[in-house]
Coordinates of C-alpha atoms in Angstrom, one line a residue:
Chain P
X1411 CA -38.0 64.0 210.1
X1412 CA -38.2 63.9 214.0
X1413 CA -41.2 63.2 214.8
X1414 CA -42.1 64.6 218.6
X1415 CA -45.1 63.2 220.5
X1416 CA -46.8 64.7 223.5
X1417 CA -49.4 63.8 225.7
X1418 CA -51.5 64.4 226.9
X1419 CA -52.5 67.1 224.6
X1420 CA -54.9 68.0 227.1
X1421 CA -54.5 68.9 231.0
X1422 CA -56.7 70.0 233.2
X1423 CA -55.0 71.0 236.6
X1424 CA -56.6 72.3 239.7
X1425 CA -54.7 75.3 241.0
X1426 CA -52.0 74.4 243.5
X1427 CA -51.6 71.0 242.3
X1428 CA -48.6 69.4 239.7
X1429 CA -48.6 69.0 236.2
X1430 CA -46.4 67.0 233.6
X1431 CA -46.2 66.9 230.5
X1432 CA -44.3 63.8 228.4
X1433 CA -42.5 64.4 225.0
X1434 CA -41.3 61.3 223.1
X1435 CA -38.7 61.6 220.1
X1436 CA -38.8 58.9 217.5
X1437 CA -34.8 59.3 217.7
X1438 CA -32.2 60.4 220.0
X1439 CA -31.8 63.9 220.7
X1440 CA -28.2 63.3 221.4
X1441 CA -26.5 66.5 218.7
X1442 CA -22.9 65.5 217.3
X1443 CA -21.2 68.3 220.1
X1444 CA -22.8 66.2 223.2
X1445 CA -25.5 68.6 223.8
X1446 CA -29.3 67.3 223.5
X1447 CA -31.3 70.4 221.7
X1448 CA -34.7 70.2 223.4
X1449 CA -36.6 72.8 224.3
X1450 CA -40.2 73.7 225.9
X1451 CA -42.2 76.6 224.7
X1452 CA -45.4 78.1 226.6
X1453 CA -47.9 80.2 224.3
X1454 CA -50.5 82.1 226.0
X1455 CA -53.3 82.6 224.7
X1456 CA -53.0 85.7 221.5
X1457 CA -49.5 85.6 222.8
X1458 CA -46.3 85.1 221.4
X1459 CA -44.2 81.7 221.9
X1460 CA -41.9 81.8 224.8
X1461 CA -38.9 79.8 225.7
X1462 CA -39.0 78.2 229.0
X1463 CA -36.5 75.4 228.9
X1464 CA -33.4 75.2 226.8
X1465 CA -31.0 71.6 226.9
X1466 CA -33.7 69.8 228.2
X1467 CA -33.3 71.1 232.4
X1468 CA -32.0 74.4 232.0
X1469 CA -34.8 77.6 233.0
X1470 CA -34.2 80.7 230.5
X1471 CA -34.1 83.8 232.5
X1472 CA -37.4 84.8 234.3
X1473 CA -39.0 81.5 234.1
X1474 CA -40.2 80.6 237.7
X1475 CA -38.4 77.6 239.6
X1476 CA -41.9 75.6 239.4
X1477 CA -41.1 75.1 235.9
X1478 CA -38.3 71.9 235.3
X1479 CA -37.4 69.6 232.5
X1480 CA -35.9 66.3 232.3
X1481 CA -34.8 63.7 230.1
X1482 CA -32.7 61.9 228.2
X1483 CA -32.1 60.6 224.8
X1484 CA -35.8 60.1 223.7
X1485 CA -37.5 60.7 226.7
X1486 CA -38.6 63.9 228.0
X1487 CA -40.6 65.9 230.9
X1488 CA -41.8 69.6 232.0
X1489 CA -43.0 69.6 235.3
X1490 CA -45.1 72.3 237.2
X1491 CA -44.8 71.6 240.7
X1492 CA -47.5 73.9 241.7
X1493 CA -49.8 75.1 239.3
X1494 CA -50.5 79.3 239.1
X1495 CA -53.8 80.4 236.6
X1496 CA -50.6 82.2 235.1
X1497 CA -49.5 79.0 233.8
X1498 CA -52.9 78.4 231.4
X1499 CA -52.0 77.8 227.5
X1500 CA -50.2 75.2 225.4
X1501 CA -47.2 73.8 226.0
X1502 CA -44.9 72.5 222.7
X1503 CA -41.6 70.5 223.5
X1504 CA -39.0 71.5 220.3
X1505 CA -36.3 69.7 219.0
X1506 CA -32.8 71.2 217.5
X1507 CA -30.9 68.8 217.4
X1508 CA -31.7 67.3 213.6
X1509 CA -32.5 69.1 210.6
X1510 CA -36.0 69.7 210.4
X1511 CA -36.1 70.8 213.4
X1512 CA -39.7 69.4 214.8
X1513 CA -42.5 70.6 217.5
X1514 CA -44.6 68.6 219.5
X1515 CA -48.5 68.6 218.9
X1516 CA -49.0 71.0 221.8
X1517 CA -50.6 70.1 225.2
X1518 CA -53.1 72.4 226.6
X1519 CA -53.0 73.3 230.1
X1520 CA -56.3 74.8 232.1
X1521 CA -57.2 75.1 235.1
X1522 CA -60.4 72.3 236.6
Chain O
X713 CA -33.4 93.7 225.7
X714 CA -33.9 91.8 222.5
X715 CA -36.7 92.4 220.0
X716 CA -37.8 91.1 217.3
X717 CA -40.1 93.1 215.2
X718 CA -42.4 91.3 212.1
X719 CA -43.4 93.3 209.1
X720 CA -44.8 92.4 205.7
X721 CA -47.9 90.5 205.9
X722 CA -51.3 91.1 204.5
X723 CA -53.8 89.3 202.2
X724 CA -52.4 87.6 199.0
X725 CA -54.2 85.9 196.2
X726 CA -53.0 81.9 195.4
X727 CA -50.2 81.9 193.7
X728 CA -49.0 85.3 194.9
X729 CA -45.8 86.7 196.6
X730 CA -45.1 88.6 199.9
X731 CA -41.8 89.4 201.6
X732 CA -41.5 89.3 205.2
X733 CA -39.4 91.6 207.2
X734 CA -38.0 91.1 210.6
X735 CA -35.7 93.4 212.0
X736 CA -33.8 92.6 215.4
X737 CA -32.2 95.1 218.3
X738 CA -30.6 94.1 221.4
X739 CA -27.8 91.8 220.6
X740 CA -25.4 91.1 217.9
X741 CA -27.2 90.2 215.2
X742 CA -24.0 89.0 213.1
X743 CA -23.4 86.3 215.7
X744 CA -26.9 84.9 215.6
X745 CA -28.6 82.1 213.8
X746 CA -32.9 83.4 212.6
X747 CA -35.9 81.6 212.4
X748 CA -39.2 81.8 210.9
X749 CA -41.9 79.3 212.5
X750 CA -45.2 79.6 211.5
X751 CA -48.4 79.0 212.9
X752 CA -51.7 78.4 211.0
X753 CA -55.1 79.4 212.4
X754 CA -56.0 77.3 215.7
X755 CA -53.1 74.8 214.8
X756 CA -49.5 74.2 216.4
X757 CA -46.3 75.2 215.7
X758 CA -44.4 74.4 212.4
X759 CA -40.6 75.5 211.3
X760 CA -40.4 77.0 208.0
X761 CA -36.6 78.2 207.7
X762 CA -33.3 78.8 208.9
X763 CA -30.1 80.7 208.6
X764 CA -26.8 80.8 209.9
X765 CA -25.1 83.9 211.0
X766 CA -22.8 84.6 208.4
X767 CA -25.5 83.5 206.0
X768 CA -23.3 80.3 205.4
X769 CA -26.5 78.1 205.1
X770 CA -30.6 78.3 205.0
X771 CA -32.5 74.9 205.1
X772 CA -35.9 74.9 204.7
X773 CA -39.0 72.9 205.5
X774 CA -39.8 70.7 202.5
X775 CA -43.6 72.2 202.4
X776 CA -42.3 75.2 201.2
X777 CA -39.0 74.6 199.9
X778 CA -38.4 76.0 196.1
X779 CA -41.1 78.6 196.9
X780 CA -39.6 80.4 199.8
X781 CA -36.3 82.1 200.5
X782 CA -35.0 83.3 203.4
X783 CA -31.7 86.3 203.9
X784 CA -30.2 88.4 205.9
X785 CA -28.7 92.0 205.7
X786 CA -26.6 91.8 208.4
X787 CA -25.9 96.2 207.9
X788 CA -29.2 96.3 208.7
X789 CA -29.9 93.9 211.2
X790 CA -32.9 92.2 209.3
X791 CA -34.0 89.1 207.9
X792 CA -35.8 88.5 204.8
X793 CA -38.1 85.3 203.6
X794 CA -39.1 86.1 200.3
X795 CA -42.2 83.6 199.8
X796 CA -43.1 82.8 196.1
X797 CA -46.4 80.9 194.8
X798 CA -48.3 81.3 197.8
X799 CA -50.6 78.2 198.6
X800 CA -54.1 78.5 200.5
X801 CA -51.8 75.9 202.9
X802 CA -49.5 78.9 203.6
X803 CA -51.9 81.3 205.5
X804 CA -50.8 82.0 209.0
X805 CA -49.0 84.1 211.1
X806 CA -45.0 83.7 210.3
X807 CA -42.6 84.7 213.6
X808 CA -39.3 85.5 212.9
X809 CA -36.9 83.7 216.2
X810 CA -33.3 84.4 218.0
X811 CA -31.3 81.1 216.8
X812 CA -31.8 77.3 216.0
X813 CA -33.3 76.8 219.9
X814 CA -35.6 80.0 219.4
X815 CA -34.4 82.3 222.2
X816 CA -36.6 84.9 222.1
X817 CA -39.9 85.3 219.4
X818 CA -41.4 88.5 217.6
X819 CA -45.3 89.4 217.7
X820 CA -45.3 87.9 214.6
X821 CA -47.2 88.9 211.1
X822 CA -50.3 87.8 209.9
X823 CA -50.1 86.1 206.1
X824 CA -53.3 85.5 204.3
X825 CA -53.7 83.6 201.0
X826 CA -57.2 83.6 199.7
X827 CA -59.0 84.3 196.5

């Protein structure tokens, strides 16, 4: 399997300030089609997973612009360029792209 | 709007069976890939099953493969995961998700095993 590594898995972030997170895949991400299948998720706290990022840089619809993602191959990134005490929770990078598709640990996010 | 709506959990004994229920609105579900991912208490994320569209294929996590099986009715725009000899390790809450890259989630059900 995949295996997907975060860090930190902790973030403490004074409001108004930038945060990234790292994900590292222990193989490419690359799918057969040309398309690399990773994804960042933000749960809330008694909340539901939601989709922020599909295909590493793209923002699903309703997702602020502070949120972005970057990357390549093994090597990934979600930024915050400005942290809101909206964004507090855990952040999981996913991947699709191999068959068991694998999380990250989680990283949480609060505010210092 | 898409939603995703749980149904079916509750408190099961080891070695117990429960069927899950999700049942989707808002798009066309025949055209769609599902998901269940799980979550156990205070932990992350983990997927437990897939299926294609046309039901063509399921693939399952091997911590709960031979024990769990997941369908689809497509008339009734549901998905199904039948789970079988329910392990302590099992209990969590079980969301059912839009596609392989998890558009959009349900609320999610709560699943239980204890004696």
């Amino acid at each position: 399997d995949v295996v997907m590594t975060q860090s930190p898995l902790s973030l403490p972030v004074t409001l108004g300030q930038p945060a990234s997170i790292s994900c590292r895949s222990s193989q490419s991400l690359v799918y057969s089609d040309g398309n690399t299948y990773l994804n960042w998720f933000q749960q809330r706290a008694g909340q539901s997973p939601r989709r922020l990022i599909y295909k590493v840089s793209n923002r699903d619809s309703g997702v602020p612009d502070r949120f972005s993602g970057s990357g390549s191959g093994t090597d990934f990134t979600l930024k915050i360029s400005r942290v809101e005490a909206e964004d507090v929770g855990v952040y999981y990078c996913m991947q699709g792209s191999h068959w068991l598709y694998t999380f990250g640990q989680g990283t949480k996010l609060e505010i210092k | 709007e898409v939603q995703l709506v749980e149904s079916g959990g509750g408190l099961v004994q080891p070695g117990g069976s429960l069927r899950l229920s999700c049942a989707a609105s808002g798009f066309t579900f025949s055209l769609y890939s599902m998901s269940w991912v799980r979550q156990a208490p205070g932990k992350g994320l983990e997927w437990v099953s897939f299926i294609a569209g046309g039901s063509s294929g399921t693939y399952y996590a091997d911590s709960v493969k031979g024990r769990f099986t997941m369908s689809r009715d497509n008339s009734k725009n549901t998905v199904y995961l039948q789970m079988n000899s329910l392990r302590v390790e099992d209990t969590a809450v079980y969301y059912c998700a839009q596609n392989g890259n998890l558009d959009s989630w349900g609320q999610g059900t709560l699943v239980t095993v204890s004696s």
